[in-house]
Tab-separated table of C-alpha atoms and ligand atoms in Angstrom:
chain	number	residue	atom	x	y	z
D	879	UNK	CA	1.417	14.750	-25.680
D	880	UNK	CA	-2.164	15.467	-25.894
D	881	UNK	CA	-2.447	11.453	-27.555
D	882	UNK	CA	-0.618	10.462	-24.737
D	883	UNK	CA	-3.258	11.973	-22.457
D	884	UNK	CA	-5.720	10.997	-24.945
D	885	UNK	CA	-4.558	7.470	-24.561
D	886	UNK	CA	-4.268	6.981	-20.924
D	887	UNK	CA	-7.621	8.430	-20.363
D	888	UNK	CA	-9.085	5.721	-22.714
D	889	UNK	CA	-6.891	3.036	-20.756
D	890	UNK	CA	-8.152	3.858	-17.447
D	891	UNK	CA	-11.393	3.687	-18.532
D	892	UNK	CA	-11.266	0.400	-19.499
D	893	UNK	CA	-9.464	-1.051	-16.648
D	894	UNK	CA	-12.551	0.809	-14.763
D	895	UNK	CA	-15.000	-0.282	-16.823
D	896	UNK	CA	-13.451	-4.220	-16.164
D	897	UNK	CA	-13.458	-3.563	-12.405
D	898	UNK	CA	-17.039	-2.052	-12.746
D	899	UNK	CA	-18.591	-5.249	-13.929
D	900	UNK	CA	-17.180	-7.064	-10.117
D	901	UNK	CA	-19.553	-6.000	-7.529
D	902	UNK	CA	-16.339	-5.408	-4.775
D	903	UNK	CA	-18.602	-3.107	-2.716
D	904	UNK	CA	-17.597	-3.816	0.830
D	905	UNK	CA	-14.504	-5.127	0.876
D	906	UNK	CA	-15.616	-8.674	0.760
D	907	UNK	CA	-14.326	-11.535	-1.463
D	908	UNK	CA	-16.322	-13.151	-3.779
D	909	UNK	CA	-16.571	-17.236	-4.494
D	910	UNK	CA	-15.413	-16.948	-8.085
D	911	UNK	CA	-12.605	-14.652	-7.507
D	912	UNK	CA	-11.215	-17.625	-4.799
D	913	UNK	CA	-11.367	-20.207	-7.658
D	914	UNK	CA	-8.046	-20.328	-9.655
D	915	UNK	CA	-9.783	-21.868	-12.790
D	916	UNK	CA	-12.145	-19.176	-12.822
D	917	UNK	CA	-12.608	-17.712	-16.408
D	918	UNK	CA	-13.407	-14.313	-14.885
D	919	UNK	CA	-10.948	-14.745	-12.938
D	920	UNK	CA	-7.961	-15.022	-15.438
D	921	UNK	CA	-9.736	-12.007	-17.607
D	922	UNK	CA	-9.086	-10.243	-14.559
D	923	UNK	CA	-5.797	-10.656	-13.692
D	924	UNK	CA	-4.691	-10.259	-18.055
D	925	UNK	CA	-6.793	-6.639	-17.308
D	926	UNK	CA	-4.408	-6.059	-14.372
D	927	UNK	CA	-1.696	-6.658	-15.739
D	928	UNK	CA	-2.950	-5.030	-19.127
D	929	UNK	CA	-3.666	-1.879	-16.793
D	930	UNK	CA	-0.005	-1.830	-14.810
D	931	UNK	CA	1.714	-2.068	-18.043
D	932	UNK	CA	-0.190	0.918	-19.909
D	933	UNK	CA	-0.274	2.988	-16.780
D	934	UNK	CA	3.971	2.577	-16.251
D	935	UNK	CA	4.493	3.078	-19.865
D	936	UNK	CA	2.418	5.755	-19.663
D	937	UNK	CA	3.572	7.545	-16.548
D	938	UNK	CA	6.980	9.009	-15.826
D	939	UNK	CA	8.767	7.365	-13.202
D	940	UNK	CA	8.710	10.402	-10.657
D	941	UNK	CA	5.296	11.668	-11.472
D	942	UNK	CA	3.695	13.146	-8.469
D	943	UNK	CA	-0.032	12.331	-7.292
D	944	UNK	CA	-1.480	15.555	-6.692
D	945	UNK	CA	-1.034	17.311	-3.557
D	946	UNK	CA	-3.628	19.918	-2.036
D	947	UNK	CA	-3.730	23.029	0.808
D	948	UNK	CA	-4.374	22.977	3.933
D	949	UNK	CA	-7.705	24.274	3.250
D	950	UNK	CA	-8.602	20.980	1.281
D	951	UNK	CA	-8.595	19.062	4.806
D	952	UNK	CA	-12.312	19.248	4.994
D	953	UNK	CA	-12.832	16.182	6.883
D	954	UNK	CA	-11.191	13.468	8.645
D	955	UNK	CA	-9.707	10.913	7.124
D	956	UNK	CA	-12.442	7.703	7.592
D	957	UNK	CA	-10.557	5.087	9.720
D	958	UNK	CA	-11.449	1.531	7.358
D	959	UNK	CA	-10.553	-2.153	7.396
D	960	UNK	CA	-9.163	-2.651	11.020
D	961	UNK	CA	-8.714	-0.046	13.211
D	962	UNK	CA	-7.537	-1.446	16.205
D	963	UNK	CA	-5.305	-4.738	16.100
D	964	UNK	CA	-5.968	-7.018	18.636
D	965	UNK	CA	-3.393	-9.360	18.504
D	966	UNK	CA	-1.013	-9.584	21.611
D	967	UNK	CA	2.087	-8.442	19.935
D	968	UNK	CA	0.723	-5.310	19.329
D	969	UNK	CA	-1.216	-4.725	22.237
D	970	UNK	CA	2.329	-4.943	24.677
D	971	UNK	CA	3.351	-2.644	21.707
D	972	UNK	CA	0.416	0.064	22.179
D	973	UNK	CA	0.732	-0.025	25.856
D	974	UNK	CA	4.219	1.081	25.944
D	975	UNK	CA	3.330	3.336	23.565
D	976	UNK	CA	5.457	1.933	20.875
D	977	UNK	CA	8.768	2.930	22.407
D	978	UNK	CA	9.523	-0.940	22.166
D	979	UNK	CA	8.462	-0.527	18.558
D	980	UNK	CA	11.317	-1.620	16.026
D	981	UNK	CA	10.381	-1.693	12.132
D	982	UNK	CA	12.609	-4.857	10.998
D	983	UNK	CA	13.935	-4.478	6.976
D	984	UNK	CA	15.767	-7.846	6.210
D	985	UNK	CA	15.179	-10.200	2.816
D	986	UNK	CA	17.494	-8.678	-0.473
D	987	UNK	CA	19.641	-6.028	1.496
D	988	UNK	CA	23.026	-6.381	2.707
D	989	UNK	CA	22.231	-5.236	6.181
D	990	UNK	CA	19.142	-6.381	7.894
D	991	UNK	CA	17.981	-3.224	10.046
D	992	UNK	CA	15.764	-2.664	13.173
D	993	UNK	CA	14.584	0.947	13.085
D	994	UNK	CA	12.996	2.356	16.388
D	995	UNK	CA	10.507	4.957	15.831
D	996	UNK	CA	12.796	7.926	16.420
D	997	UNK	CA	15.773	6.161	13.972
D	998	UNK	CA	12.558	6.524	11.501
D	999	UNK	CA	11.599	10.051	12.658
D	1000	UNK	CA	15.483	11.069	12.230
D	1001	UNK	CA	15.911	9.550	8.070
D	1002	UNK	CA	14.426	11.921	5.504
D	1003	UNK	CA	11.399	13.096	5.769
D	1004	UNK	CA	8.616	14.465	3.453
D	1005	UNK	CA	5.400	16.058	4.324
D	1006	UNK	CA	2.686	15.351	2.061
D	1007	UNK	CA	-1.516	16.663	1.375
D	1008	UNK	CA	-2.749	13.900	-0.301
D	1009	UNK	CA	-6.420	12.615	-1.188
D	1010	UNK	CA	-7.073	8.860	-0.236
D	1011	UNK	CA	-9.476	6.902	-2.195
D	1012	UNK	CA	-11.015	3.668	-1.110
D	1013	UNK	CA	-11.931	0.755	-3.721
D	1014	UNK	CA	-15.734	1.279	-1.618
D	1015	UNK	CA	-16.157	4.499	-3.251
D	1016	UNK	CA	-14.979	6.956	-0.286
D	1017	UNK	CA	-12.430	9.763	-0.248
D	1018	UNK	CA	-10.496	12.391	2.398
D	1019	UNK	CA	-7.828	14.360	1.988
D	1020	UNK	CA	-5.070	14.300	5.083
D	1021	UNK	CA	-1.680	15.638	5.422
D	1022	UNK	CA	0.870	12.920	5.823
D	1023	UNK	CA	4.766	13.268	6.949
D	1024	UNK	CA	6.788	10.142	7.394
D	1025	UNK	CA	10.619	8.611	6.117
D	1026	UNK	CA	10.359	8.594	2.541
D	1027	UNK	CA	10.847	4.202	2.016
D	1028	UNK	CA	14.181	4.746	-0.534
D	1029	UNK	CA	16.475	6.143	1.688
D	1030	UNK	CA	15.806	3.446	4.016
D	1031	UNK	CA	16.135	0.763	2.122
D	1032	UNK	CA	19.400	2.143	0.592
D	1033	UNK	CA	20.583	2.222	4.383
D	1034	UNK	CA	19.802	-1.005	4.496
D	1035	UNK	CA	21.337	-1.717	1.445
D	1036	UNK	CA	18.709	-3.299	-0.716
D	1037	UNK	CA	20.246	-5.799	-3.622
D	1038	UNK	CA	20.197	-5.142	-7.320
D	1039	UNK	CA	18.033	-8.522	-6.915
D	1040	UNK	CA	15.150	-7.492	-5.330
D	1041	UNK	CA	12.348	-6.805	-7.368
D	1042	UNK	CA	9.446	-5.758	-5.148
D	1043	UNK	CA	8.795	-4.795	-1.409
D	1044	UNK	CA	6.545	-6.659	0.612
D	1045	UNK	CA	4.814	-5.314	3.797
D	1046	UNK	CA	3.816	-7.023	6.691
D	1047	UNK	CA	1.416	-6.011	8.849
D	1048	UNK	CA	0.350	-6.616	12.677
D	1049	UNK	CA	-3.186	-7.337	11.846
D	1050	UNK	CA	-5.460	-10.595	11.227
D	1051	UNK	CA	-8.441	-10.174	9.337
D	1052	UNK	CA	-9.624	-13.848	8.410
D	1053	UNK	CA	-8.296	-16.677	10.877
D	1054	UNK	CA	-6.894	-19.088	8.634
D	1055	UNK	CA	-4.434	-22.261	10.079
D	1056	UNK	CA	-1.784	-21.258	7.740
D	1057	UNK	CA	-1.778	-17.085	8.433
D	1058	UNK	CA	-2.964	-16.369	4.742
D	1059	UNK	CA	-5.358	-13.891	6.787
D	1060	UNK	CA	-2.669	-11.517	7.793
D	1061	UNK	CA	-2.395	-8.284	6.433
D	1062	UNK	CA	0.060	-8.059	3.984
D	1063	UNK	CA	1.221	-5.845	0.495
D	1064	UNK	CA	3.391	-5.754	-2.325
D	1065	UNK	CA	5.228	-2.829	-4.586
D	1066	UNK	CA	7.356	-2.805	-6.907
D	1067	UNK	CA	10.721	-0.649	-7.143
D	1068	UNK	CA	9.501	2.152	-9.081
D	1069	UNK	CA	6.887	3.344	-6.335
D	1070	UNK	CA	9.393	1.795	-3.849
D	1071	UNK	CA	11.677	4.804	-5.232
D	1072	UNK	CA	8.825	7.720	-5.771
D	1073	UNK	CA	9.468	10.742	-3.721
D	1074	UNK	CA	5.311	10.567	-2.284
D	1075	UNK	CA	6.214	6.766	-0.833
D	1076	UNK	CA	6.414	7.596	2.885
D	1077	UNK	CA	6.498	5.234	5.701
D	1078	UNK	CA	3.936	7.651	7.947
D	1079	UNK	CA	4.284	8.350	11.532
D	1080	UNK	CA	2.226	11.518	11.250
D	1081	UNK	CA	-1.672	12.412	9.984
D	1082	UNK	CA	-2.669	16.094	10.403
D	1083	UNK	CA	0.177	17.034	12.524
D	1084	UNK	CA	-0.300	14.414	15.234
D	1085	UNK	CA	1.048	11.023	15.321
D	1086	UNK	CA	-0.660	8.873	13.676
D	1087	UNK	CA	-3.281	6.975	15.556
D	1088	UNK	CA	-3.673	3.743	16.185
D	1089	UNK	CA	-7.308	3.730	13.298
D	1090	UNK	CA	-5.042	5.137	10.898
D	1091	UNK	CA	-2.309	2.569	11.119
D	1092	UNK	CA	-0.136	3.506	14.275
D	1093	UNK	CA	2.640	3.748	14.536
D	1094	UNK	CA	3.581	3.408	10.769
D	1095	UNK	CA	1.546	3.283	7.899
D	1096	UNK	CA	2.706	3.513	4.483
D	1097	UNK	CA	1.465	6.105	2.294
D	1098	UNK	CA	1.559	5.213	-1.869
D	1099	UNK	CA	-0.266	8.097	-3.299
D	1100	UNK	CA	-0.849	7.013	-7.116
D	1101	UNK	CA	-2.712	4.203	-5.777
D	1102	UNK	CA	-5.930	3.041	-4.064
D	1103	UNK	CA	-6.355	2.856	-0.195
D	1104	UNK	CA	-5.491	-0.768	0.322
D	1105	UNK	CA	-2.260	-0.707	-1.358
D	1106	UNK	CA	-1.412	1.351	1.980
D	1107	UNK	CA	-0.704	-1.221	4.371
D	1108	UNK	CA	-1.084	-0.246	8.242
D	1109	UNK	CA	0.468	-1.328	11.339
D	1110	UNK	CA	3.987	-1.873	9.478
D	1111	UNK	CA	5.841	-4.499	11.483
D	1112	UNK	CA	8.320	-5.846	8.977
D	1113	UNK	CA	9.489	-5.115	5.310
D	1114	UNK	CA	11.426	-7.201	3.282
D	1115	UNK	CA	13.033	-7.120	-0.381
D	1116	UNK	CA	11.878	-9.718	-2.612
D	1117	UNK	CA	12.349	-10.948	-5.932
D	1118	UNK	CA	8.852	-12.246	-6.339
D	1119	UNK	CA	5.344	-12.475	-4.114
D	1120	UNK	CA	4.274	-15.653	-5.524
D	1121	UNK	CA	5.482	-17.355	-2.077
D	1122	UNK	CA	3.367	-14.928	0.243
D	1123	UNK	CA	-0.364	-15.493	1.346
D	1124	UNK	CA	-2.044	-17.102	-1.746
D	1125	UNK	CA	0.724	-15.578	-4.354
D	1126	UNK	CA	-0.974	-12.480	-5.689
D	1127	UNK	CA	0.841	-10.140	-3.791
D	1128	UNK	CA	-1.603	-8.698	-0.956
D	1129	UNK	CA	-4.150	-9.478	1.422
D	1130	UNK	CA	-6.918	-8.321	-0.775
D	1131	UNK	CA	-5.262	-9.047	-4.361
D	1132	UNK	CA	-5.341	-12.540	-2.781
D	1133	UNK	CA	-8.537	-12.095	-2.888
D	1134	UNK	CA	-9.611	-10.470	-5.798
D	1135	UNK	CA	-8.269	-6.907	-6.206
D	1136	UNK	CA	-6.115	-6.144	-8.746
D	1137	UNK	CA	-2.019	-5.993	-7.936
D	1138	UNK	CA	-1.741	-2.458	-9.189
D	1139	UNK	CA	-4.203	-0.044	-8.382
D	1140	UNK	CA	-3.197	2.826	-10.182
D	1141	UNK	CA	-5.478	5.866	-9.937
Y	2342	MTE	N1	-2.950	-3.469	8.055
Y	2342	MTE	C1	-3.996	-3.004	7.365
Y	2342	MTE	N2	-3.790	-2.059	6.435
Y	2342	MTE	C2	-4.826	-1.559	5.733
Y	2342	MTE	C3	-6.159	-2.036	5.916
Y	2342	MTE	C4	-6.354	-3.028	6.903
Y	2342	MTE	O1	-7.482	-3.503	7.149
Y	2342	MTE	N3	-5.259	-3.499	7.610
Y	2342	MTE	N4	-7.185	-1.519	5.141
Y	2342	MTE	C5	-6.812	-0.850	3.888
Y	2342	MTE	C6	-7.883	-0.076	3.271
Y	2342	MTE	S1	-9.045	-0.918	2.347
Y	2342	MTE	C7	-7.904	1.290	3.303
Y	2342	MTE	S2	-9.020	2.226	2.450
Y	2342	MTE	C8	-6.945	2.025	4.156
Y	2342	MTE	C9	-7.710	2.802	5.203
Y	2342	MTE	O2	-6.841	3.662	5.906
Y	2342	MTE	P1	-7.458	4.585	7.026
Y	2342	MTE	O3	-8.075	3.688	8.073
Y	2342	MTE	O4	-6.337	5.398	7.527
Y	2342	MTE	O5	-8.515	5.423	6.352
Y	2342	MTE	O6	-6.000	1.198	4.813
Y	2342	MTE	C10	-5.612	0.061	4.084
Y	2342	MTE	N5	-4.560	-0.591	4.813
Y	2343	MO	MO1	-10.029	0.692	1.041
């Protein structure tokens, strides 16, 4: 046991001390990271995947992220990345106050499903206090309640295909002509089925508002903040990312940031 912990520790240090030497400060992308022939680049991505393969041997399947009191909600949770969509989908969506809202699940499951916000509010829930930790160095711990994502996509009957879940968001954050600037994320089944992965509708006890990803934002607690994608229009199964944005399963793996960002 103790080598175990032993182990990981030494593990996570080096994937840390790999994503230490990439000044990512910022969120922005960097030139080299862009360039698929890059040699630091490719050590990279063998790190990542290096890092996801240690940290899921390493980890049992149901292990929970920690969870704190209500006393540990010292400050508000820092709104980041976009925090208020401007595209006009969403806007007709926020004016009505998202009663026209409808969270489509299609791709590998038998039955293709549009949830409204109170189908979501009525599936199983879980309430979570959970500390968020931004890639820029930040943290805040919130209290999170939302439709835990497996009982969902057993309604909708996901395949023994599928493989991963992608996540579409309502938000643009670089123009591009072929919409490889949406917002988008990937997971695989095994957080896909973890009791902490939550489709959010709630922060604190309110709803959640429209800086913290309104009106559902999904919450992955055993990994960093932009695996959490906001503004959840659409999710689909899928057997493989390498067909969404510029393959590496995100908006910001695509450029850069590693696929699993275990913490
Ligand atoms: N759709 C969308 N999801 C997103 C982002 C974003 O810009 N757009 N930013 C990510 C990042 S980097 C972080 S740290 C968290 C921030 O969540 P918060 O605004 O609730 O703190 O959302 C993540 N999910
Ligand atoms: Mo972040």
């Amino acid at each position: 046991m103790s080598k175990h912990i032993l182990s990981r520790r030494a593990l996570l240090r080096a994937g840390l001390a790999t994503a230490a030497t990439v000044p990512l400060a910022g969120c922005s992308a960097y030139d080299f990271l862009q360039d698929r022939d890059n040699a630091m680049r490719a050590f990279m991505i063998s790190m990542n995947r290096l890092t996801y393969r240690a940290q899921r041997l390493l980890q049992s399947p149901g292990q929970l992220a920690q969870e704190f009191t209500e006393a540990d909600i010292r400050q508000d949770q820092h709104p980041n990345g976009v925090t208020d969509p401007d595209t006009p989908d969403y806007l007709t969506l926020k004016d009505g106050n998202f009663s026209a809202y409808r969270l489509q699940v299609d791709g590998l499951v038998e039955r293709p499903t549009a949830f409204s916000l109170s189908d979501l509010k009525a599936m199983p829930s879980r309430t979570q206090i959970t500390r968020h930790d931004c890639v820029e160095g930040w943290s805040a711990i919130a209290k999170w309640k939302g439709a835990r994502l497996w009982p969902l996509l057993q309604q909708a009957g996901i395949k023994p295909t599928a493989r991963y879940v992608a996540f579409f968001c309502a938000d643009t954050l670089e123009l591009t002509l072929d919409g490889t600037g949406d917002y988008y994320e990937t997971i695989d089944l095994a957080d896909a089925r973890h009791a902490q992965t939550l489709l959010a509708y709630e922060m604190n006890d309110q709803p959640l508002p429209v800086a913290h990803g309104a009106p559902i934002r999904l919450r992955l607690e055993r990994q960093l903040g932009y695996k959490m994608a906001k503004y959840v229009m659409r999710i689909e199964a899928i057997d493989s990312f390498a067909k969404l944005g510029r393959g590496r399963g995100g908006y910001w793996e695509d450029r850069g940031y590693q696929w699993y960002a275990g913490i």
